[in-house]
Amino acid sequence: MVALALAAKICLSLLALTPVQAFVGMGINMYNPSCAYACRSVIAGASIECPSSAATSTCQARSGPFLTTLAYCIKTRCYPDPNPSREQIEAYWSIEATGDEDAPPMWGWQEAVDRVNGTPSAKYDPKSKMRETVLLDQKDWLAAKQKMEASEYQQVLYARYALTIFLVGIGTPILLTALTYLPYSRVISDWVRPRLIYPTLFRRHVQPVLYLFHLPTLGQSTYILLITILTITLLLVDYGNLFPFRTSTEADILNYLGMRTGIIAMALLPLTILFAGRNNLLLYLSNWSHSTYLLLHRWIARLCLFVIILHSLIEFVRYTLQGRYAAEVAKTYVQWGIVGLFACFLAVLTAHFRRWGYELFLISHIVLVVIFIVGTWYHLELKFQRERGYQQWIYLCSAIWFFDRLVRLGRVLRTGRRKAVVSKIGDEVVRVDIEGVRWSATPGQHAYLFLPAVRKWAPWENHPFSVIPTHLLQKRCAEKGEMDEKNSPQTSASASTADLEIARQLHTPVLSSIHTTPSGVTVFIKRNKGITAALHSHASPVFTALMDGPYRNTSSRPVLTSDRLILFTGGIGITGVLPFVHAHPNVKLFWSVRAGQEALVEELEPTLPAHVERGVRVGGRNSIEAALEAEVAAGWKNVGVVVCGPGKMCDEVRNRVAELGRRAAVKWELDVEAFLW
Ligand SMILES: Cc1cc2nc3c(=O)[nH]c(=O)nc-3n(C[C@H](O)[C@H](O)[C@H](O)COP(=O)(O)OP(=O)(O)OC[C@H]3O[C@@H](n4cnc5c(N)ncnc54)[C@H](O)[C@@H]3O)c2cc1C
């Protein structure tokens, strides 16, 4: 925490030096010089000669008494102390004297000062017409100045706090990853992983709660908690400078609190969008997985929605207290805010039901988020006209989103239009061979497959599937019955069960064809309810395919550099772990398959290299506990575990590895490649 706070502080100090006009306090000044702004604030509503057809600012620009009063106030109040530079005063004068850039004053500041003869004797009276240079009351001027300074100070804080949240949000994964490169970090990380990173909360993670949401792991919860605590803390601290004035009312305080909630929500927005991206830069700058970022996307979105609701409630109470609720709600900027609020609320709410109709969810989610962003833009634009830099957050969100979409397009174009040959593997699975794709055989890769001809009315539809380089599938076990059944804990432990153990009969000892090139990838697709079902019932075996990929969930390096690699998988999950068996010399594979999916086993089991120990079980389950205990008993020092299968299996493996990691002397590396996000 201390390190994080320090990192945030350093980033902030660096940002403070940036000469760009980004945020208030970082290139944008609101009321500087405040002595001059306070002068104008006191007489802004002064009664001057002004025809009803002219704008107030135009009249002020031409009103001698108004300009000389303002110039004299600036001269006497700004000098000698706090003494803004002459250039500053002139700059202020030319733009702000009338409050309208398009209505510059008819005299320069010095000229207006020179037109004042001695010390004015008349005092400013807002009720009577200003006909000569008048003196402003010191109390009024001071109150206006203090209020402006307090307001600017608050704005500077908003900008800093929003940036802090954003920087801590993106900096934490980068920093924690960087720490793993320090000397002795390995010892610490071996200790931390089974205690903080791997454990689940309430033993569930991949399995959704009530089909609605996923619980974070302990490590993920720590991050969510960090951002939540930081957000709440930064919403609540540092209002001290507002209280000294007698003039600060409850509504004033609510105004500041409302603004702060609004701006802090803006900082959470780019984080939320960044975490959802397939091409999230943090995937390259940190060792956190894509599935972790997707989970964080949802939790940070919930936090963002909470802060936005808070913002709306505070504004509602403020307007009601001030008796101007009806008037405010009639304003366009408030209406855009309400549109944004509802769009955000619906986007977060409907995401919980995505499993009931993923495509509908996806399209509505994008539309709702666009409405939310556009609503927020107009909410800010109509209220602040880009004067305070809030629009930077919208630019950032758009940049992150478009960057992701552009890189996706680039990936699809790079792979190009491909021919996909589809063949049925039993009743539930199809094999899709996509020719001419030249991707490395790195394990743990998936890609988004477009098959526009399958559902012509939704050609944009694309879904993630694990990719296997086709040449890996053409290998055949040379020796029949080579698997090491004796060492397989499941076979000895449950040999008496009625499970159908078919692996042994399935080996094809001869290569049917030798694949001489590494080009071409294959995906195995299990029938679900959407496009995968349509694919099964489609008559044509040849399709045009586009591919967005390859992507990886996380680096496979840690598991692949372990002494021993254990792979757990269930059903179609084999496609997620298959490339691992070719990438490690000491592998044991546990694959459980439901009765009825024998064809998949027949298709894939013979492709396993001879050195792979295996426990393939059709109609039964491998005992995860026994399998892991056996590795501990075998005395391996460093064991990598990869699991890809149903949520229950993924969670059990995770929980067991975490328990053993805390108890046994073995060092574990865990990689969960779930098919469920
Ligand atoms: C990283 C990853 C790798 C995968 N690899 C394979 C594989 O090799 N073989 C295989 O058969 N399946 C794989 N899946 C699952 C596969 O993506 C879904 O089965 C497929 O998207 C279902 O399509 P459908 O239109 O039939 O979905 P539906 O029947 O509409 O939905 C079925 C389920 O799939 C989920 N789903 C649907 N579309 C998507 C999407 N675009 N992104 C994420 N989830 C979605 C839904 O939430 C729902 O739970 C993988 C999933 C992920 C996340």
XYZ file of C-alpha atoms and ligand atoms in Angstrom:
730
model
C 0.000 0.000 0.000
C 2.816 2.373 0.932
C 4.600 1.537 -2.312
C 1.416 2.144 -4.271
C 0.787 5.445 -2.564
C 4.376 6.442 -3.290
C 4.075 5.449 -6.944
C 0.855 7.432 -7.270
C 2.544 10.440 -5.653
C 5.501 10.282 -8.032
C 3.193 10.005 -11.047
C 1.189 12.938 -9.807
C 4.246 15.104 -9.289
C 5.375 14.238 -12.808
C 1.967 15.106 -14.166
C 2.017 18.369 -12.264
C 5.096 19.326 -14.297
C 3.455 18.545 -17.604
C 2.985 21.726 -19.581
C -0.139 20.459 -21.364
C -3.564 21.873 -20.659
C -5.066 18.727 -19.288
C -6.888 19.261 -16.023
C -7.501 22.022 -13.499
C -4.193 22.555 -11.691
C -2.316 20.874 -14.540
C -2.289 23.514 -17.225
C -5.835 24.778 -16.666
C -6.415 27.640 -14.249
C -9.889 28.522 -13.172
C -9.554 31.670 -11.078
C -5.981 32.781 -11.379
C -5.349 35.620 -10.478
C -8.119 35.177 -7.925
C -7.807 38.802 -6.747
C -8.930 39.947 -10.213
C -11.607 37.301 -10.641
C -13.035 38.295 -7.237
C -13.266 41.957 -8.358
C -15.307 40.983 -11.384
C -17.394 38.545 -9.412
C -18.571 41.325 -7.068
C -19.675 43.642 -9.926
C -20.663 41.006 -12.501
C -24.342 41.823 -11.980
C -23.869 45.600 -11.695
C -26.510 47.758 -13.283
C -24.964 49.694 -16.217
C -26.200 51.514 -19.299
C -27.290 48.752 -21.617
C -29.963 48.638 -24.298
C -32.260 45.643 -23.913
C -31.180 44.268 -27.290
C -27.468 44.080 -26.338
C -25.703 41.334 -24.432
C -24.510 42.239 -20.929
C -20.904 41.451 -21.841
C -21.022 43.809 -24.839
C -22.353 46.582 -22.596
C -19.697 45.891 -19.982
C -17.009 46.035 -22.689
C -18.200 49.561 -23.571
C -19.055 50.813 -20.109
C -16.448 53.260 -18.802
C -17.613 53.100 -15.133
C -17.657 49.316 -15.199
C -14.163 49.025 -16.707
C -12.548 51.672 -14.506
C -14.158 50.193 -11.370
C -12.837 46.755 -12.300
C -9.385 48.080 -13.259
C -9.093 50.101 -10.050
C -10.173 47.134 -7.926
C -7.547 44.953 -9.615
C -4.845 47.611 -9.143
C -5.559 48.104 -5.459
C -6.382 44.507 -4.542
C -3.833 42.588 -6.595
C -0.820 44.842 -5.894
C 1.590 44.767 -4.222
C 0.442 41.491 -2.774
C -0.169 38.750 -4.038
C 1.284 40.451 -7.055
C 0.415 38.594 -10.239
C 2.626 39.515 -13.183
C 1.630 42.341 -15.475
C 1.209 39.844 -18.355
C -1.103 37.760 -16.218
C -3.284 40.743 -15.457
C -3.376 41.853 -19.100
C -4.210 38.321 -20.205
C -6.968 38.143 -17.618
C -8.267 41.527 -18.634
C -8.489 40.862 -22.354
C -10.406 37.588 -21.926
C -12.216 37.743 -18.609
C -12.999 41.409 -17.901
C -16.387 41.051 -19.531
C -16.673 37.291 -19.022
C -16.907 36.920 -22.793
C -13.953 36.383 -25.112
C -15.973 37.761 -28.013
C -16.624 41.040 -26.226
C -13.168 42.396 -25.315
C -13.055 45.606 -23.246
C -12.670 48.838 -25.208
C -9.601 49.796 -23.138
C -6.570 47.867 -22.014
C -6.140 47.408 -18.279
C -3.465 50.115 -17.890
C -5.518 52.558 -19.910
C -8.553 51.887 -17.726
C -6.425 52.420 -14.590
C -5.055 55.686 -15.989
C -8.595 56.941 -16.473
C -9.263 56.832 -12.741
C -8.630 60.170 -11.058
C -7.269 59.646 -7.552
C -9.216 57.516 -5.123
C -12.881 57.047 -5.989
C -15.187 58.285 -3.283
C -18.427 56.496 -4.200
C -19.136 53.000 -2.905
C -20.554 50.174 -4.991
C -24.273 49.728 -4.553
C -25.733 46.821 -6.528
C -29.171 48.449 -6.402
C -28.270 51.683 -8.165
C -26.902 52.272 -11.633
C -23.110 52.472 -11.938
C -22.318 55.926 -13.407
C -18.740 56.460 -12.209
C -15.765 54.560 -10.832
C -16.759 53.083 -7.486
C -15.014 51.351 -4.597
C -15.840 47.738 -3.770
C -16.485 46.621 -0.243
C -13.464 44.743 1.137
C -15.699 42.147 2.806
C -17.553 41.338 -0.406
C -14.343 41.119 -2.382
C -12.660 38.885 0.215
C -15.645 36.556 0.423
C -15.718 36.211 -3.360
C -11.966 35.608 -3.475
C -12.028 32.970 -0.763
C -14.894 31.174 -2.405
C -13.145 31.118 -5.746
C -9.891 29.923 -4.273
C -11.697 27.210 -2.357
C -13.560 26.194 -5.467
C -10.370 26.062 -7.541
C -8.583 24.157 -4.797
C -11.402 21.621 -4.842
C -11.179 21.365 -8.613
C -7.447 20.765 -8.412
C -8.145 18.033 -5.882
C -10.771 16.417 -8.120
C -8.333 16.266 -10.980
C -5.574 14.880 -8.768
C -7.797 12.352 -7.090
C -9.310 11.177 -10.340
C -5.830 10.770 -11.798
C -4.666 8.981 -8.658
C -7.471 6.437 -9.004
C -6.745 5.941 -12.682
C -2.989 5.648 -12.148
C -3.324 3.306 -9.192
C -5.797 1.295 -11.288
C -3.386 0.786 -14.161
C -0.199 1.083 -12.100
C -0.945 -1.689 -9.601
C -0.742 -4.597 -12.070
C 2.340 -3.079 -13.703
C 4.056 -2.423 -10.387
C 3.268 -5.840 -8.946
C 4.554 -7.458 -12.130
C 7.705 -5.344 -12.030
C 8.314 -6.482 -8.447
C 8.591 -10.076 -9.669
C 11.813 -9.101 -11.446
C 13.509 -8.037 -8.219
C 16.029 -10.325 -6.519
C 14.446 -12.850 -4.135
C 11.011 -11.974 -5.446
C 10.557 -15.601 -6.426
C 10.731 -16.687 -2.763
C 8.121 -14.116 -1.807
C 5.907 -14.929 -4.763
C 6.051 -18.690 -4.009
C 4.751 -17.869 -0.549
C 2.186 -15.307 -1.650
C 0.603 -17.189 -4.557
C -1.108 -20.022 -2.650
C -2.125 -17.627 0.137
C -3.321 -14.575 -1.748
C -3.443 -15.107 -5.504
C -4.891 -18.596 -5.969
C -7.517 -18.954 -3.210
C -11.134 -18.302 -4.027
C -13.703 -16.577 -1.863
C -16.252 -19.135 -0.675
C -14.558 -21.762 -2.902
C -16.144 -20.375 -6.104
C -14.680 -18.392 -8.912
C -15.330 -19.756 -12.411
C -18.711 -21.128 -11.334
C -21.065 -18.165 -11.366
C -23.201 -17.343 -8.341
C -26.876 -17.869 -9.288
C -25.758 -17.710 -12.944
C -25.424 -13.983 -12.397
C -21.902 -13.035 -11.398
C -18.461 -14.398 -10.638
C -16.845 -14.007 -7.257
C -13.305 -12.674 -7.419
C -10.366 -14.691 -6.115
C -8.658 -13.440 -2.983
C -6.022 -11.638 -5.061
C -8.616 -10.035 -7.303
C -10.683 -9.044 -4.258
C -7.649 -7.268 -2.832
C -7.381 -5.165 -5.963
C -11.119 -4.412 -6.032
C -10.968 -3.501 -2.358
C -7.952 -1.251 -2.950
C -9.719 0.699 -5.711
C -12.976 0.826 -3.721
C -11.296 2.067 -0.534
C -9.233 4.559 -2.513
C -12.352 5.830 -4.294
C -14.386 6.200 -1.109
C -11.486 7.808 0.749
C -10.864 10.304 -2.023
C -14.560 11.088 -2.135
C -14.593 11.932 1.538
C -11.339 13.699 2.395
C -10.152 17.276 2.065
C -13.225 19.425 2.390
C -11.586 21.400 5.213
C -10.944 24.517 3.164
C -14.671 24.982 2.571
C -15.702 25.196 6.195
C -13.992 28.417 7.300
C -16.444 30.515 5.339
C -19.590 31.457 6.938
C -21.081 31.505 3.449
C -20.665 27.753 2.885
C -24.115 26.293 3.078
C -25.168 22.647 3.036
C -25.950 23.083 -0.622
C -22.409 24.378 -1.246
C -20.915 21.325 0.402
C -23.258 19.072 -1.567
C -22.210 20.903 -4.705
C -18.562 20.042 -4.077
C -19.373 16.476 -3.105
C -21.548 16.120 -6.201
C -18.807 17.430 -8.480
C -16.250 15.169 -6.905
C -18.385 12.056 -7.329
C -18.977 13.010 -10.963
C -15.301 13.451 -11.750
C -14.154 10.381 -9.862
C -16.718 8.316 -11.769
C -15.108 9.682 -14.945
C -11.744 8.292 -13.855
C -13.235 4.851 -13.251
C -14.691 4.809 -16.739
C -11.466 4.443 -18.788
C -10.328 1.735 -16.363
C -13.585 -0.124 -16.952
C -13.269 0.146 -20.726
C -9.573 -0.726 -20.717
C -10.121 -3.903 -18.708
C -12.796 -5.136 -21.128
C -10.589 -4.915 -24.189
C -9.137 -7.833 -26.072
C -6.195 -5.575 -26.813
C -5.762 -4.192 -23.346
C -2.181 -2.889 -23.126
C -1.981 -4.060 -19.524
C -1.990 -7.630 -20.812
C 1.448 -6.898 -22.224
C 2.698 -4.769 -19.340
C 1.633 -7.081 -16.535
C 1.360 -10.767 -15.822
C -2.362 -10.576 -15.001
C -4.621 -12.677 -17.159
C -7.314 -11.581 -19.585
C -9.941 -13.353 -17.483
C -8.766 -11.367 -14.440
C -9.133 -8.106 -16.340
C -12.592 -9.122 -17.537
C -13.655 -9.828 -13.983
C -12.168 -6.510 -12.843
C -13.995 -4.817 -15.721
C -17.294 -5.935 -14.215
C -16.451 -5.056 -10.623
C -14.998 -1.649 -11.464
C -18.076 -1.004 -13.643
C -20.269 -1.735 -10.611
C -18.158 0.665 -8.539
C -18.405 3.289 -11.280
C -22.189 2.905 -11.400
C -22.347 3.218 -7.604
C -20.407 6.506 -7.735
C -22.590 7.810 -10.585
C -25.758 6.984 -8.631
C -24.234 8.765 -5.648
C -23.529 11.775 -7.876
C -27.136 11.833 -9.070
C -28.558 11.472 -5.570
C -26.376 14.253 -4.204
C -27.388 16.582 -7.020
C -31.033 15.659 -6.492
C -30.835 16.499 -2.768
C -28.934 19.722 -3.502
C -31.437 20.969 -6.060
C -34.320 20.001 -3.788
C -32.725 21.841 -0.837
C -32.218 24.894 -3.006
C -35.764 24.641 -4.328
C -34.616 24.514 -7.940
C -35.159 20.866 -8.743
C -37.888 21.465 -11.336
C -35.866 24.225 -13.012
C -32.683 22.125 -13.153
C -34.381 19.021 -14.480
C -35.730 21.087 -17.346
C -32.164 21.961 -18.407
C -30.715 19.994 -21.308
C -27.424 19.223 -19.585
C -29.255 17.566 -16.673
C -31.424 15.588 -19.088
C -28.323 14.270 -20.865
C -26.936 13.317 -17.462
C -30.103 11.373 -16.698
C -29.893 9.618 -20.086
C -26.276 8.669 -19.293
C -27.216 7.421 -15.838
C -29.938 5.127 -17.160
C -27.770 3.824 -19.987
C -24.974 3.029 -17.516
C -27.408 1.380 -15.123
C -28.883 -0.802 -17.876
C -25.438 -1.697 -19.258
C -24.308 -2.951 -15.847
C -27.598 -4.640 -15.014
C -28.072 -6.513 -18.294
C -24.476 -7.785 -18.190
C -25.561 -10.046 -15.332
C -27.917 -11.870 -17.699
C -25.521 -12.236 -20.630
C -25.580 -16.028 -20.468
C -29.223 -16.051 -21.502
C -28.449 -14.437 -24.848
C -24.862 -13.436 -25.390
C -25.232 -11.782 -28.801
C -28.173 -9.678 -27.692
C -26.246 -8.700 -24.588
C -23.142 -7.785 -26.578
C -24.928 -5.526 -29.052
C -27.119 -3.875 -26.409
C -24.069 -3.437 -24.158
C -22.146 -1.547 -26.836
C -25.187 0.589 -27.720
C -25.861 1.400 -24.049
C -22.231 2.300 -23.379
C -22.181 4.573 -26.437
C -25.371 6.278 -25.191
C -23.780 6.602 -21.757
C -20.603 8.170 -23.168
C -22.522 10.527 -25.480
C -24.867 11.466 -22.626
C -21.899 12.187 -20.361
C -20.228 14.233 -23.087
C -23.246 16.498 -23.530
C -23.795 16.648 -19.774
C -20.299 18.120 -19.424
C -20.170 20.073 -22.660
C -23.397 21.954 -22.028
C -22.441 22.726 -18.454
C -18.711 23.475 -18.650
C -17.896 23.950 -22.368
C -14.635 22.003 -22.005
C -13.216 24.660 -19.682
C -12.221 22.328 -16.920
C -10.648 19.466 -18.801
C -13.286 16.885 -17.862
C -13.606 15.985 -21.521
C -10.111 14.448 -21.336
C -11.644 11.418 -19.639
C -14.077 10.961 -22.502
C -11.242 11.288 -25.016
C -9.310 8.671 -23.073
C -12.277 6.265 -23.046
C -12.784 6.730 -26.769
C -9.075 6.292 -27.501
C -8.962 3.035 -25.512
C -12.082 1.689 -27.221
C -11.046 2.650 -30.745
C -7.528 1.349 -30.208
C -8.950 -2.053 -29.274
C -11.292 -2.099 -32.284
C -8.534 -0.960 -34.644
C -6.128 -3.643 -33.471
C -8.916 -6.242 -33.792
C -9.493 -5.126 -37.365
C -5.750 -5.202 -38.013
C -5.529 -8.754 -36.701
C -8.457 -9.911 -38.827
C -7.002 -8.292 -41.954
C -3.565 -9.698 -41.249
C -4.896 -13.240 -41.120
C -7.140 -12.542 -44.094
C -10.025 -14.487 -45.563
C -9.516 -18.192 -45.009
C -11.162 -21.414 -46.023
C -12.597 -23.358 -43.100
C -13.353 -27.031 -43.552
C -15.878 -28.365 -41.065
C -16.200 -32.024 -40.117
C -18.432 -33.576 -37.506
C -16.877 -35.316 -34.538
C -19.802 -37.232 -33.094
C -23.088 -35.531 -32.296
C -21.844 -32.659 -30.181
C -18.589 -31.414 -31.634
C -17.364 -30.180 -34.968
C -13.784 -29.825 -36.049
C -12.944 -26.700 -38.047
C -9.672 -26.695 -39.960
C -8.658 -23.260 -41.104
C -6.074 -23.375 -43.786
C -3.036 -21.196 -44.251
C -2.992 -19.517 -40.831
C 0.596 -19.227 -39.649
C 0.543 -18.825 -35.899
C 3.074 -20.080 -33.398
C 2.226 -23.190 -31.413
C 2.309 -21.269 -28.114
C -0.004 -23.062 -25.680
C -2.982 -21.251 -24.182
C -3.983 -19.332 -27.299
C -7.488 -18.559 -28.369
C -8.927 -16.617 -31.288
C -12.285 -15.145 -32.197
C -13.728 -16.987 -35.154
C -16.069 -15.326 -37.631
C -18.104 -17.638 -39.841
C -20.252 -15.049 -41.629
C -22.045 -17.587 -43.806
C -23.425 -19.520 -40.846
C -25.680 -16.735 -39.676
C -26.009 -14.402 -42.607
C -28.077 -11.894 -40.639
C -25.293 -11.428 -38.100
C -22.022 -11.619 -40.068
C -20.162 -9.686 -37.369
C -20.742 -12.443 -34.825
C -17.500 -13.907 -33.526
C -16.723 -16.227 -30.641
C -13.630 -17.281 -28.770
C -12.213 -20.762 -29.360
C -8.947 -22.371 -28.369
C -6.697 -22.765 -31.349
C -4.549 -25.787 -31.985
C -1.943 -25.695 -34.742
C -3.200 -28.342 -37.159
C 0.169 -30.052 -37.444
C -0.011 -30.978 -33.752
C -3.145 -32.970 -34.493
C -1.519 -35.070 -37.150
C 0.963 -36.641 -34.825
C 0.083 -40.097 -33.741
C 1.215 -42.172 -30.778
C 3.874 -44.440 -32.161
C 3.445 -47.189 -29.685
C 0.137 -48.597 -28.744
C -0.549 -48.731 -25.021
C 2.390 -46.582 -24.193
C 0.685 -44.526 -21.558
C 1.840 -45.008 -18.073
C -1.194 -46.479 -16.460
C 0.677 -47.682 -13.407
C 1.585 -44.146 -12.449
C -1.838 -42.777 -13.096
C -3.509 -42.289 -9.721
C -7.015 -42.345 -11.141
C -6.737 -45.643 -12.911
C -5.411 -47.469 -9.887
C -7.786 -45.717 -7.512
C -10.936 -46.369 -9.434
C -10.210 -49.317 -11.672
C -13.235 -51.092 -10.307
C -15.721 -48.456 -11.427
C -17.923 -49.091 -14.390
C -16.350 -46.215 -16.244
C -15.597 -46.819 -19.784
C -11.811 -46.718 -20.105
C -11.308 -46.600 -23.792
C -8.090 -44.784 -24.319
C -6.069 -47.932 -24.833
C -8.084 -49.150 -27.792
C -7.988 -45.882 -29.562
C -4.409 -45.533 -30.632
C -3.789 -45.400 -34.296
C -0.230 -46.556 -34.665
C 0.313 -45.302 -38.179
C 0.448 -41.757 -39.433
C -2.347 -41.353 -41.910
C -0.718 -38.310 -43.430
C 2.347 -36.353 -42.520
C 1.726 -32.648 -42.096
C 4.812 -31.033 -43.519
C 4.062 -27.408 -42.729
C 3.225 -25.583 -39.517
C 0.560 -23.541 -41.274
C -3.117 -24.040 -40.501
C -5.003 -24.029 -37.219
C -7.851 -26.137 -35.956
C -10.629 -25.451 -33.500
C -13.028 -27.924 -32.005
C -16.459 -26.470 -31.382
C -18.984 -27.959 -29.042
C -22.622 -27.384 -29.824
C -24.213 -24.711 -27.671
C -27.404 -22.790 -28.350
C -26.300 -20.013 -30.671
C -24.009 -19.978 -33.683
C -22.399 -23.235 -32.587
C -25.780 -24.973 -32.920
C -26.335 -23.344 -36.307
C -22.928 -24.584 -37.413
C -23.870 -28.151 -36.525
C -27.018 -28.073 -38.565
C -25.483 -26.256 -41.527
C -25.296 -28.236 -44.729
C -22.090 -26.864 -46.193
C -18.826 -28.325 -44.888
C -16.740 -25.450 -46.291
C -17.017 -21.861 -45.092
C -15.230 -18.589 -45.356
C -13.614 -17.802 -42.029
C -12.070 -14.694 -40.513
C -10.030 -14.797 -37.347
C -9.261 -12.189 -34.746
C -6.276 -13.462 -32.854
C -4.284 -15.121 -31.588
C -4.756 -13.968 -27.998
C -3.575 -15.548 -24.830
C -5.251 -15.543 -21.476
C -1.970 -15.279 -19.622
C 1.675 -16.189 -20.098
C 2.174 -19.942 -20.201
C 5.840 -19.555 -19.308
C 5.536 -20.197 -15.534
C 3.726 -23.520 -15.962
C 5.924 -24.588 -18.851
C 9.109 -24.045 -16.858
C 7.915 -26.251 -13.983
C 9.571 -29.642 -13.433
C 6.303 -31.402 -13.952
C 3.138 -30.345 -15.756
C -0.275 -31.647 -14.752
C -3.189 -30.966 -17.059
C -6.782 -31.341 -15.909
C -9.515 -31.082 -18.410
C -13.114 -32.041 -18.991
C -14.892 -32.611 -22.301
C -14.202 -29.984 -24.960
C -11.731 -28.334 -22.550
C -9.091 -30.638 -24.056
C -8.701 -28.084 -26.842
C -7.440 -25.566 -24.284
C -4.741 -27.853 -22.904
C -3.726 -29.896 -25.918
C -0.925 -27.581 -27.096
C 0.590 -27.819 -23.581
C 1.293 -31.531 -23.988
C 3.559 -30.739 -26.914
C 5.395 -27.992 -25.070
C 6.607 -29.839 -21.979
C 8.709 -32.983 -21.632
C 7.131 -34.228 -18.400
C 3.358 -34.080 -18.717
C 0.494 -35.920 -17.158
C -2.967 -35.385 -18.596
C -6.246 -36.079 -16.819
C -9.159 -35.884 -19.184
C -12.701 -36.753 -18.153
C -15.337 -36.951 -20.820
C -19.077 -37.464 -20.562
C -20.493 -40.644 -22.045
C -21.570 -39.711 -25.550
C -18.405 -37.753 -26.326
C -16.322 -40.813 -27.207
C -15.856 -39.511 -30.724
C -13.879 -36.568 -29.372
C -11.599 -38.931 -27.497
C -11.203 -41.054 -30.603
C -10.266 -37.978 -32.554
C -7.794 -36.453 -30.133
C -6.385 -39.077 -27.839
C -4.257 -40.669 -30.559
C -2.637 -37.312 -31.296
C -1.016 -37.186 -27.873
C 2.749 -37.636 -27.932
C 4.013 -40.930 -26.576
C 5.728 -39.393 -23.562
C 2.493 -38.045 -22.130
C 1.180 -39.916 -19.100
C -2.545 -39.917 -19.219
C -5.727 -40.765 -17.483
C -8.538 -40.522 -19.961
C -11.869 -41.366 -18.488
C -15.151 -41.558 -20.342
C -18.261 -41.436 -18.211
C -16.377 -40.836 -14.969
C -14.195 -38.337 -13.193
C -10.553 -38.237 -12.305
C -9.864 -37.535 -8.683
C -8.197 -34.147 -8.602
C -7.204 -34.494 -4.981
C -5.576 -37.908 -5.494
C -3.801 -36.712 -8.624
C -2.261 -33.710 -6.879
C -1.379 -35.623 -3.722
C 0.417 -38.149 -5.924
C 2.608 -35.386 -7.306
C 3.456 -34.236 -3.797
C 4.291 -37.818 -2.816
C 6.428 -38.214 -5.932
C 8.639 -35.447 -4.567
C 8.511 -32.923 -7.410
C 9.812 -29.532 -6.322
C 7.975 -27.422 -8.818
C 4.695 -28.478 -10.383
C 2.731 -26.589 -13.002
C -1.013 -27.169 -13.167
C -3.261 -26.185 -16.059
C -6.999 -26.685 -15.908
C -9.529 -26.158 -18.656
C -12.979 -27.546 -18.134
C -16.287 -26.981 -16.421
C -16.414 -24.280 -13.761
C -16.662 -26.787 -10.965
C -13.506 -28.558 -12.082
C -11.621 -25.267 -12.490
C -12.616 -24.172 -8.983
C -11.762 -27.499 -7.389
C -8.317 -27.534 -8.980
C -7.739 -23.951 -7.863
C -8.806 -24.681 -4.292
C -6.715 -27.849 -4.056
C -3.610 -26.209 -5.475
C -4.006 -23.310 -3.050
C -4.404 -25.703 -0.092
C -1.425 -27.827 -1.098
C 0.646 -24.724 -1.752
C 0.094 -23.632 1.837
C 0.752 -27.084 3.249
C 3.294 -28.966 1.147
C 6.867 -28.136 0.235
C 6.049 -28.217 -3.471
C 5.988 -24.938 -5.401
C 2.925 -24.683 -7.622
C 2.200 -22.709 -10.755
C -1.467 -22.549 -11.680
C -3.078 -21.590 -14.968
C -6.873 -21.687 -15.218
C -8.032 -21.534 -18.840
C -11.786 -21.350 -18.345
C -14.216 -21.205 -21.265
C -16.567 -19.104 -19.197
C -16.133 -15.335 -18.753
C -11.096 -18.318 -24.023
C -12.204 -19.217 -24.482
C -11.902 -20.308 -25.266
C -12.923 -21.160 -25.698
N -12.598 -22.240 -26.450
C -13.563 -23.075 -26.868
C -13.260 -24.210 -27.671
O -12.130 -24.461 -28.006
N -14.296 -24.993 -28.063
C -15.593 -24.731 -27.709
O -16.479 -25.475 -28.097
N -15.901 -23.678 -26.935
C -14.940 -22.833 -26.521
N -15.266 -21.747 -25.767
C -16.662 -21.483 -25.484
C -17.290 -20.840 -26.707
O -16.771 -19.547 -26.899
C -18.800 -20.736 -26.548
O -19.300 -22.025 -26.392
C -19.405 -20.116 -27.770
O -19.106 -18.754 -27.807
C -20.895 -20.331 -27.729
O -21.439 -19.738 -28.868
P -23.023 -19.788 -29.067
O -23.386 -18.719 -30.059
O -23.439 -21.144 -29.385
O -23.442 -19.307 -27.613
P -24.757 -19.420 -26.775
O -25.395 -20.752 -26.843
O -25.561 -18.210 -27.096
O -24.132 -19.234 -25.314
C -23.520 -20.319 -24.641
C -22.512 -19.828 -23.639
O -21.364 -19.272 -24.307
C -21.086 -17.970 -23.803
N -20.716 -17.157 -24.958
C -21.424 -16.989 -26.075
N -20.777 -16.151 -26.912
C -19.646 -15.787 -26.275
C -18.566 -14.913 -26.612
N -18.541 -14.232 -27.767
N -17.574 -14.768 -25.717
C -17.584 -15.444 -24.559
N -18.567 -16.276 -24.177
C -19.587 -16.434 -25.026
C -22.389 -17.484 -23.200
O -22.172 -16.624 -22.123
C -23.046 -18.746 -22.720
O -22.616 -19.049 -21.420
C -14.262 -20.895 -25.334
C -14.565 -19.796 -24.566
C -13.554 -18.964 -24.141
C -13.904 -17.770 -23.312
